[in-house]
PDB file of N, CA and C in Angstrom:
ATOM      1  N   MET A   1     115.204   9.798  34.276  1.00  0.00           N
ATOM      2  CA  MET A   1     115.699  11.039  33.728  1.00  0.00           C
ATOM      3  C   MET A   1     114.800  11.466  35.031  1.00  0.00           C
ATOM      4  N   ASN A   2     114.499  13.031  35.008  1.00  0.00           N
ATOM      5  CA  ASN A   2     113.773  13.572  35.961  1.00  0.00           C
ATOM      6  C   ASN A   2     112.264  14.069  35.360  1.00  0.00           C
ATOM      7  N   GLU A   3     111.264  13.374  35.222  1.00  0.00           N
ATOM      8  CA  GLU A   3     109.809  13.995  35.788  1.00  0.00           C
ATOM      9  C   GLU A   3     109.172  15.577  35.149  1.00  0.00           C
ATOM     10  N   ASN A   4     109.926  16.383  35.745  1.00  0.00           N
ATOM     11  CA  ASN A   4     109.734  17.809  36.100  1.00  0.00           C
ATOM     12  C   ASN A   4     111.427  18.470  36.411  1.00  0.00           C
ATOM     13  N   PRO A   5     112.176  17.940  35.085  1.00  0.00           N
ATOM     14  CA  PRO A   5     113.556  19.108  34.787  1.00  0.00           C
ATOM     15  C   PRO A   5     112.975  20.423  34.584  1.00  0.00           C
ATOM     16  N   LEU A   6     113.608  21.464  35.379  1.00  0.00           N
ATOM     17  CA  LEU A   6     114.267  22.415  35.225  1.00  0.00           C
ATOM     18  C   LEU A   6     114.309  23.017  34.101  1.00  0.00           C
ATOM     19  N   VAL A   7     112.936  24.121  33.378  1.00  0.00           N
ATOM     20  CA  VAL A   7     113.890  24.407  32.391  1.00  0.00           C
ATOM     21  C   VAL A   7     114.109  26.319  32.183  1.00  0.00           C
ATOM     22  N   SER A   8     115.021  26.316  31.370  1.00  0.00           N
ATOM     23  CA  SER A   8     115.540  28.052  32.165  1.00  0.00           C
ATOM     24  C   SER A   8     114.764  28.560  30.515  1.00  0.00           C
ATOM     25  N   ALA A   9     114.383  29.696  30.569  1.00  0.00           N
ATOM     26  CA  ALA A   9     113.294  30.294  29.966  1.00  0.00           C
ATOM     27  C   ALA A   9     114.049  31.722  29.746  1.00  0.00           C
ATOM     28  N   VAL A  10     114.516  31.927  28.605  1.00  0.00           N
ATOM     29  CA  VAL A  10     115.805  33.083  28.869  1.00  0.00           C
ATOM     30  C   VAL A  10     114.392  34.140  27.931  1.00  0.00           C
ATOM     31  N   VAL A  11     114.628  35.364  28.360  1.00  0.00           N
ATOM     32  CA  VAL A  11     114.083  35.788  27.564  1.00  0.00           C
ATOM     33  C   VAL A  11     114.805  37.359  26.965  1.00  0.00           C
ATOM     34  N   THR A  12     115.028  37.502  25.637  1.00  0.00           N
ATOM     35  CA  THR A  12     116.263  38.809  25.535  1.00  0.00           C
ATOM     36  C   THR A  12     114.851  40.279  25.330  1.00  0.00           C
ATOM     37  N   THR A  13     115.460  41.133  26.041  1.00  0.00           N
ATOM     38  CA  THR A  13     115.293  42.563  25.399  1.00  0.00           C
ATOM     39  C   THR A  13     116.335  43.632  24.846  1.00  0.00           C
ATOM     40  N   PHE A  14     115.788  44.677  24.157  1.00  0.00           N
ATOM     41  CA  PHE A  14     116.038  45.952  24.771  1.00  0.00           C
ATOM     42  C   PHE A  14     114.280  46.835  23.841  1.00  0.00           C
ATOM     43  N   ASN A  15     114.822  47.958  25.115  1.00  0.00           N
ATOM     44  CA  ASN A  15     113.798  48.810  25.112  1.00  0.00           C
ATOM     45  C   ASN A  15     112.273  47.774  24.640  1.00  0.00           C
ATOM     46  N   GLU A  16     111.379  46.965  25.846  1.00  0.00           N
ATOM     47  CA  GLU A  16     110.236  46.159  25.470  1.00  0.00           C
ATOM     48  C   GLU A  16     109.308  46.626  26.285  1.00  0.00           C
ATOM     49  N   GLU A  17     109.498  48.000  27.264  1.00  0.00           N
ATOM     50  CA  GLU A  17     108.373  48.162  28.373  1.00  0.00           C
ATOM     51  C   GLU A  17     106.847  48.301  28.021  1.00  0.00           C
ATOM     52  N   LYS A  18     107.207  48.088  26.821  1.00  0.00           N
ATOM     53  CA  LYS A  18     105.182  48.127  26.596  1.00  0.00           C
ATOM     54  C   LYS A  18     105.217  45.580  26.050  1.00  0.00           C
ATOM     55  N   ASN A  19     106.090  45.547  26.067  1.00  0.00           N
ATOM     56  CA  ASN A  19     105.734  43.718  25.116  1.00  0.00           C
ATOM     57  C   ASN A  19     105.691  42.840  26.815  1.00  0.00           C
ATOM     58  N   ILE A  20     107.352  43.341  27.518  1.00  0.00           N
ATOM     59  CA  ILE A  20     107.699  42.300  28.377  1.00  0.00           C
ATOM     60  C   ILE A  20     106.729  41.957  29.657  1.00  0.00           C
ATOM     61  N   GLU A  21     105.782  43.045  30.281  1.00  0.00           N
ATOM     62  CA  GLU A  21     105.112  42.133  31.085  1.00  0.00           C
ATOM     63  C   GLU A  21     104.037  41.025  30.657  1.00  0.00           C
ATOM     64  N   ASN A  22     103.600  41.338  29.596  1.00  0.00           N
ATOM     65  CA  ASN A  22     102.671  40.335  28.911  1.00  0.00           C
ATOM     66  C   ASN A  22     103.541  39.394  28.581  1.00  0.00           C
ATOM     67  N   CYS A  23     104.802  38.637  28.247  1.00  0.00           N
ATOM     68  CA  CYS A  23     105.675  38.097  28.223  1.00  0.00           C
ATOM     69  C   CYS A  23     105.540  37.188  29.117  1.00  0.00           C
ATOM     70  N   LEU A  24     106.351  38.006  29.986  1.00  0.00           N
ATOM     71  CA  LEU A  24     106.517  37.178  31.462  1.00  0.00           C
ATOM     72  C   LEU A  24     105.652  36.516  32.606  1.00  0.00           C
ATOM     73  N   ILE A  25     103.765  37.803  31.636  1.00  0.00           N
ATOM     74  CA  ILE A  25     102.917  36.975  32.352  1.00  0.00           C
ATOM     75  C   ILE A  25     102.769  35.374  31.917  1.00  0.00           C
ATOM     76  N   SER A  26     102.737  35.178  31.364  1.00  0.00           N
ATOM     77  CA  SER A  26     102.685  34.218  29.844  1.00  0.00           C
ATOM     78  C   SER A  26     103.897  33.076  30.019  1.00  0.00           C
ATOM     79  N   ILE A  27     104.778  33.177  30.927  1.00  0.00           N
ATOM     80  CA  ILE A  27     105.463  32.157  31.833  1.00  0.00           C
ATOM     81  C   ILE A  27     105.050  31.774  32.821  1.00  0.00           C
ATOM     82  N   LYS A  28     104.578  32.984  34.088  1.00  0.00           N
ATOM     83  CA  LYS A  28     104.407  32.772  34.831  1.00  0.00           C
ATOM     84  C   LYS A  28     102.920  31.819  35.300  1.00  0.00           C
ATOM     85  N   GLU A  29     102.286  31.970  33.964  1.00  0.00           N
ATOM     86  CA  GLU A  29     100.703  31.255  34.440  1.00  0.00           C
ATOM     87  C   GLU A  29     101.190  29.867  33.587  1.00  0.00           C
ATOM     88  N   GLN A  30     102.566  29.566  32.736  1.00  0.00           N
ATOM     89  CA  GLN A  30     102.317  27.771  31.992  1.00  0.00           C
ATOM     90  C   GLN A  30     101.233  27.143  33.252  1.00  0.00           C
ATOM     91  N   THR A  31     101.540  26.316  32.926  1.00  0.00           N
ATOM     92  CA  THR A  31     100.633  24.932  33.617  1.00  0.00           C
ATOM     93  C   THR A  31     101.862  24.429  33.872  1.00  0.00           C
ATOM     94  N   TYR A  32     102.821  24.063  32.711  1.00  0.00           N
ATOM     95  CA  TYR A  32     104.451  23.282  33.771  1.00  0.00           C
ATOM     96  C   TYR A  32     104.814  24.235  34.557  1.00  0.00           C
ATOM     97  N   LYS A  33     105.439  23.972  35.897  1.00  0.00           N
ATOM     98  CA  LYS A  33     105.848  25.158  37.082  1.00  0.00           C
ATOM     99  C   LYS A  33     107.464  25.699  37.258  1.00  0.00           C
ATOM    100  N   ASN A  34     108.135  24.089  36.726  1.00  0.00           N
ATOM    101  CA  ASN A  34     109.501  24.680  37.317  1.00  0.00           C
ATOM    102  C   ASN A  34     110.785  25.288  35.399  1.00  0.00           C
ATOM    103  N   ILE A  35     110.521  26.282  35.974  1.00  0.00           N
ATOM    104  CA  ILE A  35     110.600  26.595  35.132  1.00  0.00           C
ATOM    105  C   ILE A  35     111.045  28.153  35.786  1.00  0.00           C
ATOM    106  N   GLU A  36     112.500  28.823  35.635  1.00  0.00           N
ATOM    107  CA  GLU A  36     113.229  29.804  36.178  1.00  0.00           C
ATOM    108  C   GLU A  36     113.264  30.787  35.127  1.00  0.00           C
ATOM    109  N   THR A  37     113.090  32.027  35.369  1.00  0.00           N
ATOM    110  CA  THR A  37     113.278  32.614  33.823  1.00  0.00           C
ATOM    111  C   THR A  37     113.800  33.963  33.917  1.00  0.00           C
ATOM    112  N   ILE A  38     114.901  33.997  32.884  1.00  0.00           N
ATOM    113  CA  ILE A  38     116.045  34.685  32.679  1.00  0.00           C
ATOM    114  C   ILE A  38     115.088  35.636  31.732  1.00  0.00           C
ATOM    115  N   VAL A  39     115.596  37.281  32.382  1.00  0.00           N
ATOM    116  CA  VAL A  39     115.566  38.273  31.765  1.00  0.00           C
ATOM    117  C   VAL A  39     117.207  38.799  31.156  1.00  0.00           C
ATOM    118  N   VAL A  40     117.838  38.922  29.699  1.00  0.00           N
ATOM    119  CA  VAL A  40     118.434  39.197  29.667  1.00  0.00           C
ATOM    120  C   VAL A  40     118.495  40.180  28.411  1.00  0.00           C
ATOM    121  N   ASP A  41     118.928  41.857  29.227  1.00  0.00           N
ATOM    122  CA  ASP A  41     118.697  43.167  28.474  1.00  0.00           C
ATOM    123  C   ASP A  41     119.747  43.721  27.976  1.00  0.00           C
ATOM    124  N   ASN A  42     119.344  44.613  26.874  1.00  0.00           N
ATOM    125  CA  ASN A  42     120.795  45.488  26.524  1.00  0.00           C
ATOM    126  C   ASN A  42     121.060  46.569  26.113  1.00  0.00           C
ATOM    127  N   ASN A  43     120.880  46.639  27.329  1.00  0.00           N
ATOM    128  CA  ASN A  43     121.198  48.063  28.110  1.00  0.00           C
ATOM    129  C   ASN A  43     120.189  49.498  27.726  1.00  0.00           C
ATOM    130  N   SER A  44     118.392  48.838  27.729  1.00  0.00           N
ATOM    131  CA  SER A  44     117.422  49.684  27.660  1.00  0.00           C
ATOM    132  C   SER A  44     116.890  51.047  28.350  1.00  0.00           C
ATOM    133  N   SER A  45     117.040  51.471  27.823  1.00  0.00           N
ATOM    134  CA  SER A  45     116.165  53.351  28.359  1.00  0.00           C
ATOM    135  C   SER A  45     115.002  53.513  27.928  1.00  0.00           C
ATOM    136  N   ASP A  46     114.286  52.671  28.803  1.00  0.00           N
ATOM    137  CA  ASP A  46     113.136  52.595  29.076  1.00  0.00           C
ATOM    138  C   ASP A  46     112.429  51.945  30.411  1.00  0.00           C
ATOM    139  N   ARG A  47     111.647  51.127  31.037  1.00  0.00           N
ATOM    140  CA  ARG A  47     111.595  50.869  31.755  1.00  0.00           C
ATOM    141  C   ARG A  47     111.197  49.352  32.529  1.00  0.00           C
ATOM    142  N   THR A  48     112.111  48.591  31.042  1.00  0.00           N
ATOM    143  CA  THR A  48     112.071  47.268  30.992  1.00  0.00           C
ATOM    144  C   THR A  48     112.186  46.579  32.230  1.00  0.00           C
ATOM    145  N   LYS A  49     113.796  46.795  32.653  1.00  0.00           N
ATOM    146  CA  LYS A  49     114.812  46.547  33.496  1.00  0.00           C
ATOM    147  C   LYS A  49     113.739  46.507  35.163  1.00  0.00           C
ATOM    148  N   GLU A  50     113.338  46.944  34.991  1.00  0.00           N
ATOM    149  CA  GLU A  50     112.213  47.679  36.665  1.00  0.00           C
ATOM    150  C   GLU A  50     111.217  46.783  36.414  1.00  0.00           C
ATOM    151  N   LEU A  51     110.203  46.475  34.738  1.00  0.00           N
ATOM    152  CA  LEU A  51     109.268  45.596  34.747  1.00  0.00           C
ATOM    153  C   LEU A  51     109.040  44.212  35.119  1.00  0.00           C
ATOM    154  N   SER A  52     110.764  44.290  34.568  1.00  0.00           N
ATOM    155  CA  SER A  52     110.828  42.785  34.717  1.00  0.00           C
ATOM    156  C   SER A  52     110.904  41.908  36.357  1.00  0.00           C
ATOM    157  N   LEU A  53     112.475  42.986  36.846  1.00  0.00           N
ATOM    158  CA  LEU A  53     112.060  42.514  38.204  1.00  0.00           C
ATOM    159  C   LEU A  53     110.772  42.451  39.067  1.00  0.00           C
ATOM    160  N   GLU A  54     109.804  42.601  38.389  1.00  0.00           N
ATOM    161  CA  GLU A  54     108.738  42.527  39.484  1.00  0.00           C
ATOM    162  C   GLU A  54     108.021  40.996  38.938  1.00  0.00           C
ATOM    163  N   TYR A  55     109.133  40.005  38.352  1.00  0.00           N
ATOM    164  CA  TYR A  55     108.572  39.238  37.856  1.00  0.00           C
ATOM    165  C   TYR A  55     109.314  38.387  37.898  1.00  0.00           C
ATOM    166  N   THR A  56     110.710  38.426  37.768  1.00  0.00           N
ATOM    167  CA  THR A  56     111.748  37.530  38.158  1.00  0.00           C
ATOM    168  C   THR A  56     113.537  38.518  39.017  1.00  0.00           C
ATOM    169  N   LYS A  57     113.549  37.678  39.563  1.00  0.00           N
ATOM    170  CA  LYS A  57     114.489  38.249  40.200  1.00  0.00           C
ATOM    171  C   LYS A  57     115.964  38.059  39.596  1.00  0.00           C
ATOM    172  N   ASN A  58     115.945  37.190  37.930  1.00  0.00           N
ATOM    173  CA  ASN A  58     117.338  36.955  36.992  1.00  0.00           C
ATOM    174  C   ASN A  58     117.011  37.891  36.298  1.00  0.00           C
ATOM    175  N   VAL A  59     116.921  38.985  36.396  1.00  0.00           N
ATOM    176  CA  VAL A  59     117.223  39.852  35.413  1.00  0.00           C
ATOM    177  C   VAL A  59     118.894  40.647  34.927  1.00  0.00           C
ATOM    178  N   TYR A  60     119.520  40.461  34.015  1.00  0.00           N
ATOM    179  CA  TYR A  60     121.068  40.602  33.692  1.00  0.00           C
ATOM    180  C   TYR A  60     120.807  41.826  32.426  1.00  0.00           C
ATOM    181  N   ASN A  61     121.879  42.352  32.280  1.00  0.00           N
ATOM    182  CA  ASN A  61     122.686  43.313  31.340  1.00  0.00           C
ATOM    183  C   ASN A  61     123.495  42.890  30.419  1.00  0.00           C
ATOM    184  N   LYS A  62     123.173  42.225  29.027  1.00  0.00           N
ATOM    185  CA  LYS A  62     124.184  41.935  28.013  1.00  0.00           C
ATOM    186  C   LYS A  62     124.193  42.672  26.648  1.00  0.00           C
ATOM    187  N   GLY A  63     124.605  42.482  26.397  1.00  0.00           N
ATOM    188  CA  GLY A  63     124.783  42.615  24.576  1.00  0.00           C
ATOM    189  C   GLY A  63     126.435  42.459  23.479  1.00  0.00           C
ATOM    190  N   PRO A  64     126.263  42.844  22.913  1.00  0.00           N
ATOM    191  CA  PRO A  64     126.194  43.758  21.482  1.00  0.00           C
ATOM    192  C   PRO A  64     124.757  42.936  20.932  1.00  0.00           C
ATOM    193  N   GLU A  65     124.452  42.285  21.479  1.00  0.00           N
ATOM    194  CA  GLU A  65     122.985  41.889  20.311  1.00  0.00           C
ATOM    195  C   GLU A  65     122.442  40.349  20.828  1.00  0.00           C
ATOM    196  N   ARG A  66     121.297  40.056  20.088  1.00  0.00           N
ATOM    197  CA  ARG A  66     120.385  39.016  20.544  1.00  0.00           C
ATOM    198  C   ARG A  66     121.282  37.589  20.898  1.00  0.00           C
ATOM    199  N   SER A  67     122.241  37.421  19.929  1.00  0.00           N
ATOM    200  CA  SER A  67     123.052  36.412  19.953  1.00  0.00           C
ATOM    201  C   SER A  67     124.185  36.061  21.163  1.00  0.00           C
ATOM    202  N   ALA A  68     124.663  37.409  21.422  1.00  0.00           N
ATOM    203  CA  ALA A  68     125.221  37.486  22.723  1.00  0.00           C
ATOM    204  C   ALA A  68     124.406  37.435  24.167  1.00  0.00           C
ATOM    205  N   GLN A  69     123.475  37.579  24.059  1.00  0.00           N
ATOM    206  CA  GLN A  69     122.338  38.217  24.913  1.00  0.00           C
ATOM    207  C   GLN A  69     122.087  35.751  25.208  1.00  0.00           C
ATOM    208  N   ARG A  70     121.561  35.670  23.965  1.00  0.00           N
ATOM    209  CA  ARG A  70     121.330  34.419  24.463  1.00  0.00           C
ATOM    210  C   ARG A  70     122.136  33.316  24.892  1.00  0.00           C
ATOM    211  N   ASN A  71     123.636  33.435  24.270  1.00  0.00           N
ATOM    212  CA  ASN A  71     124.645  33.294  24.442  1.00  0.00           C
ATOM    213  C   ASN A  71     125.032  32.983  25.976  1.00  0.00           C
ATOM    214  N   TYR A  72     124.822  33.974  26.560  1.00  0.00           N
ATOM    215  CA  TYR A  72     125.445  34.686  27.880  1.00  0.00           C
ATOM    216  C   TYR A  72     123.790  34.061  28.764  1.00  0.00           C
ATOM    217  N   GLY A  73     122.659  34.161  28.720  1.00  0.00           N
ATOM    218  CA  GLY A  73     121.473  33.642  29.281  1.00  0.00           C
ATOM    219  C   GLY A  73     121.493  32.089  29.724  1.00  0.00           C
ATOM    220  N   MET A  74     122.207  31.235  28.472  1.00  0.00           N
ATOM    221  CA  MET A  74     121.803  29.772  28.559  1.00  0.00           C
ATOM    222  C   MET A  74     123.338  29.859  29.104  1.00  0.00           C
ATOM    223  N   ILE A  75     124.656  30.073  29.174  1.00  0.00           N
ATOM    224  CA  ILE A  75     125.555  29.513  29.350  1.00  0.00           C
ATOM    225  C   ILE A  75     126.152  29.937  30.768  1.00  0.00           C
ATOM    226  N   GLU A  76     125.895  31.693  31.248  1.00  0.00           N
ATOM    227  CA  GLU A  76     126.211  31.652  32.146  1.00  0.00           C
ATOM    228  C   GLU A  76     125.172  31.375  33.216  1.00  0.00           C
ATOM    229  N   LYS A  77     124.042  31.914  33.162  1.00  0.00           N
ATOM    230  CA  LYS A  77     122.696  32.181  33.807  1.00  0.00           C
ATOM    231  C   LYS A  77     121.805  31.494  34.273  1.00  0.00           C
ATOM    232  N   SER A  78     121.550  29.376  33.446  1.00  0.00           N
ATOM    233  CA  SER A  78     120.568  29.290  33.410  1.00  0.00           C
ATOM    234  C   SER A  78     121.043  28.012  34.084  1.00  0.00           C
ATOM    235  N   ASN A  79     119.916  27.163  34.690  1.00  0.00           N
ATOM    236  CA  ASN A  79     120.550  25.806  35.546  1.00  0.00           C
ATOM    237  C   ASN A  79     119.821  24.789  35.366  1.00  0.00           C
ATOM    238  N   GLY A  80     118.774  25.114  34.260  1.00  0.00           N
ATOM    239  CA  GLY A  80     117.164  24.628  33.770  1.00  0.00           C
ATOM    240  C   GLY A  80     118.047  23.076  32.795  1.00  0.00           C
ATOM    241  N   TYR A  81     117.861  22.707  32.674  1.00  0.00           N
ATOM    242  CA  TYR A  81     117.714  20.986  32.017  1.00  0.00           C
ATOM    243  C   TYR A  81     118.058  21.497  30.619  1.00  0.00           C
ATOM    244  N   TYR A  82     116.518  21.652  30.329  1.00  0.00           N
ATOM    245  CA  TYR A  82     116.041  22.155  29.495  1.00  0.00           C
ATOM    246  C   TYR A  82     116.196  23.754  29.138  1.00  0.00           C
ATOM    247  N   VAL A  83     116.579  24.734  27.788  1.00  0.00           N
ATOM    248  CA  VAL A  83     116.282  25.842  27.547  1.00  0.00           C
ATOM    249  C   VAL A  83     115.715  26.626  26.225  1.00  0.00           C
ATOM    250  N   ILE A  84     114.610  27.648  27.074  1.00  0.00           N
ATOM    251  CA  ILE A  84     113.497  27.892  25.110  1.00  0.00           C
ATOM    252  C   ILE A  84     114.385  29.501  25.621  1.00  0.00           C
ATOM    253  N   PHE A  85     114.033  29.481  24.127  1.00  0.00           N
ATOM    254  CA  PHE A  85     114.388  31.045  24.063  1.00  0.00           C
ATOM    255  C   PHE A  85     113.169  31.489  23.956  1.00  0.00           C
ATOM    256  N   ILE A  86     112.567  32.955  23.617  1.00  0.00           N
ATOM    257  CA  ILE A  86     111.611  33.819  24.557  1.00  0.00           C
ATOM    258  C   ILE A  86     111.927  35.096  23.730  1.00  0.00           C
ATOM    259  N   ASP A  87     111.493  35.370  22.343  1.00  0.00           N
ATOM    260  CA  ASP A  87     111.506  36.904  21.843  1.00  0.00           C
ATOM    261  C   ASP A  87     110.540  37.600  23.444  1.00  0.00           C
ATOM    262  N   ALA A  88     110.662  39.401  23.710  1.00  0.00           N
ATOM    263  CA  ALA A  88     109.899  39.967  25.004  1.00  0.00           C
ATOM    264  C   ALA A  88     108.442  40.038  23.967  1.00  0.00           C
ATOM    265  N   ASP A  89     109.007  40.256  22.539  1.00  0.00           N
ATOM    266  CA  ASP A  89     107.287  40.247  22.294  1.00  0.00           C
ATOM    267  C   ASP A  89     106.351  39.079  21.907  1.00  0.00           C
ATOM    268  N   MET A  90     107.045  37.771  22.298  1.00  0.00           N
ATOM    269  CA  MET A  90     105.648  37.083  22.470  1.00  0.00           C
ATOM    270  C   MET A  90     104.987  36.571  23.627  1.00  0.00           C
ATOM    271  N   ILE A  91     103.736  35.737  23.645  1.00  0.00           N
ATOM    272  CA  ILE A  91     103.298  35.633  24.515  1.00  0.00           C
ATOM    273  C   ILE A  91     102.476  33.979  24.058  1.00  0.00           C
ATOM    274  N   LEU A  92     102.714  33.532  25.429  1.00  0.00           N
ATOM    275  CA  LEU A  92     102.798  32.026  24.996  1.00  0.00           C
ATOM    276  C   LEU A  92     101.945  31.251  25.613  1.00  0.00           C
ATOM    277  N   ALA A  93     101.335  30.151  24.584  1.00  0.00           N
ATOM    278  CA  ALA A  93     100.331  29.219  25.361  1.00  0.00           C
ATOM    279  C   ALA A  93     100.558  28.576  26.496  1.00  0.00           C
ATOM    280  N   PRO A  94      99.405  28.854  27.683  1.00  0.00           N
ATOM    281  CA  PRO A  94      99.748  28.682  28.452  1.00  0.00           C
ATOM    282  C   PRO A  94      99.945  26.788  28.517  1.00  0.00           C
ATOM    283  N   TYR A  95     100.010  26.215  27.677  1.00  0.00           N
ATOM    284  CA  TYR A  95     100.531  25.048  28.347  1.00  0.00           C
ATOM    285  C   TYR A  95     102.051  24.623  27.357  1.00  0.00           C
ATOM    286  N   LEU A  96     102.919  25.418  26.749  1.00  0.00           N
ATOM    287  CA  LEU A  96     103.387  25.854  25.287  1.00  0.00           C
ATOM    288  C   LEU A  96     105.085  24.658  26.490  1.00  0.00           C
ATOM    289  N   ILE A  97     105.139  25.336  27.487  1.00  0.00           N
ATOM    290  CA  ILE A  97     106.154  24.465  28.204  1.00  0.00           C
ATOM    291  C   ILE A  97     105.753  23.044  28.079  1.00  0.00           C
ATOM    292  N   GLU A  98     105.247  23.445  28.653  1.00  0.00           N
ATOM    293  CA  GLU A  98     104.679  21.671  29.820  1.00  0.00           C
ATOM    294  C   GLU A  98     104.196  20.342  28.293  1.00  0.00           C
ATOM    295  N   SER A  99     103.805  21.023  27.446  1.00  0.00           N
ATOM    296  CA  SER A  99     103.696  20.200  26.095  1.00  0.00           C
ATOM    297  C   SER A  99     105.374  19.836  25.324  1.00  0.00           C
ATOM    298  N   CYS A 100     106.435  20.547  25.274  1.00  0.00           N
ATOM    299  CA  CYS A 100     107.931  20.656  24.671  1.00  0.00           C
ATOM    300  C   CYS A 100     107.986  19.680  25.909  1.00  0.00           C
ATOM    301  N   VAL A 101     107.771  19.885  26.949  1.00  0.00           N
ATOM    302  CA  VAL A 101     108.557  19.072  27.601  1.00  0.00           C
ATOM    303  C   VAL A 101     108.576  17.852  27.508  1.00  0.00           C
ATOM    304  N   TYR A 102     107.328  17.214  28.083  1.00  0.00           N
ATOM    305  CA  TYR A 102     106.239  15.743  27.626  1.00  0.00           C
ATOM    306  C   TYR A 102     107.252  15.442  26.164  1.00  0.00           C
ATOM    307  N   HIS A 103     106.758  15.932  25.074  1.00  0.00           N
ATOM    308  CA  HIS A 103     107.301  15.502  23.558  1.00  0.00           C
ATOM    309  C   HIS A 103     108.626  15.038  23.861  1.00  0.00           C
ATOM    310  N   ILE A 104     109.700  16.287  24.487  1.00  0.00           N
ATOM    311  CA  ILE A 104     111.073  15.198  23.984  1.00  0.00           C
ATOM    312  C   ILE A 104     111.880  14.195  24.741  1.00  0.00           C
ATOM    313  N   GLN A 105     111.222  14.264  25.847  1.00  0.00           N
ATOM    314  CA  GLN A 105     111.007  12.932  26.403  1.00  0.00           C
ATOM    315  C   GLN A 105     110.589  11.586  26.749  1.00  0.00           C
ATOM    316  N   ASN A 106     109.622  11.889  26.341  1.00  0.00           N
ATOM    317  CA  ASN A 106     108.308  10.711  25.288  1.00  0.00           C
ATOM    318  C   ASN A 106     108.725  10.214  23.404  1.00  0.00           C
ATOM    319  N   ASN A 107     109.490  11.342  23.046  1.00  0.00           N
ATOM    320  CA  ASN A 107     109.697  10.827  21.880  1.00  0.00           C
ATOM    321  C   ASN A 107     111.429  10.634  21.681  1.00  0.00           C
ATOM    322  N   SER A 108     112.350   9.348  21.535  1.00  0.00           N
ATOM    323  CA  SER A 108     113.061   8.799  21.345  1.00  0.00           C
ATOM    324  C   SER A 108     114.316   9.342  20.341  1.00  0.00           C
ATOM    325  N   ASP A 109     113.067  10.156  19.290  1.00  0.00           N
ATOM    326  CA  ASP A 109     114.234  11.023  17.999  1.00  0.00           C
ATOM    327  C   ASP A 109     114.346  11.962  17.980  1.00  0.00           C
ATOM    328  N   ILE A 110     113.846  12.356  19.609  1.00  0.00           N
ATOM    329  CA  ILE A 110     114.895  13.956  19.883  1.00  0.00           C
ATOM    330  C   ILE A 110     116.334  13.813  20.468  1.00  0.00           C
TER     331      ILE A 110
END
């Protein structure tokens, strides 16, 4: 198994202008670096998409609800060996993704 597999971070959004930057910064500042960030927006009427484009080129529009957004991000757009779903109002601890990858790779029960 690859020691540093690509992780796809799929962030679902709808009018998250107030939250999206903090979320995307927390992904960018992860200690684990092999991450692609995918934002799947549900027709926001605020600046969510514009702000997201400052952090990733992978910004898409899909609805009508969060499950459709997650499925689209994971199935249609992600390239990662692992996928993590993140809500736009979440701020990740800097070591979260590194810890998840480590535990998955070092635990035969997972």
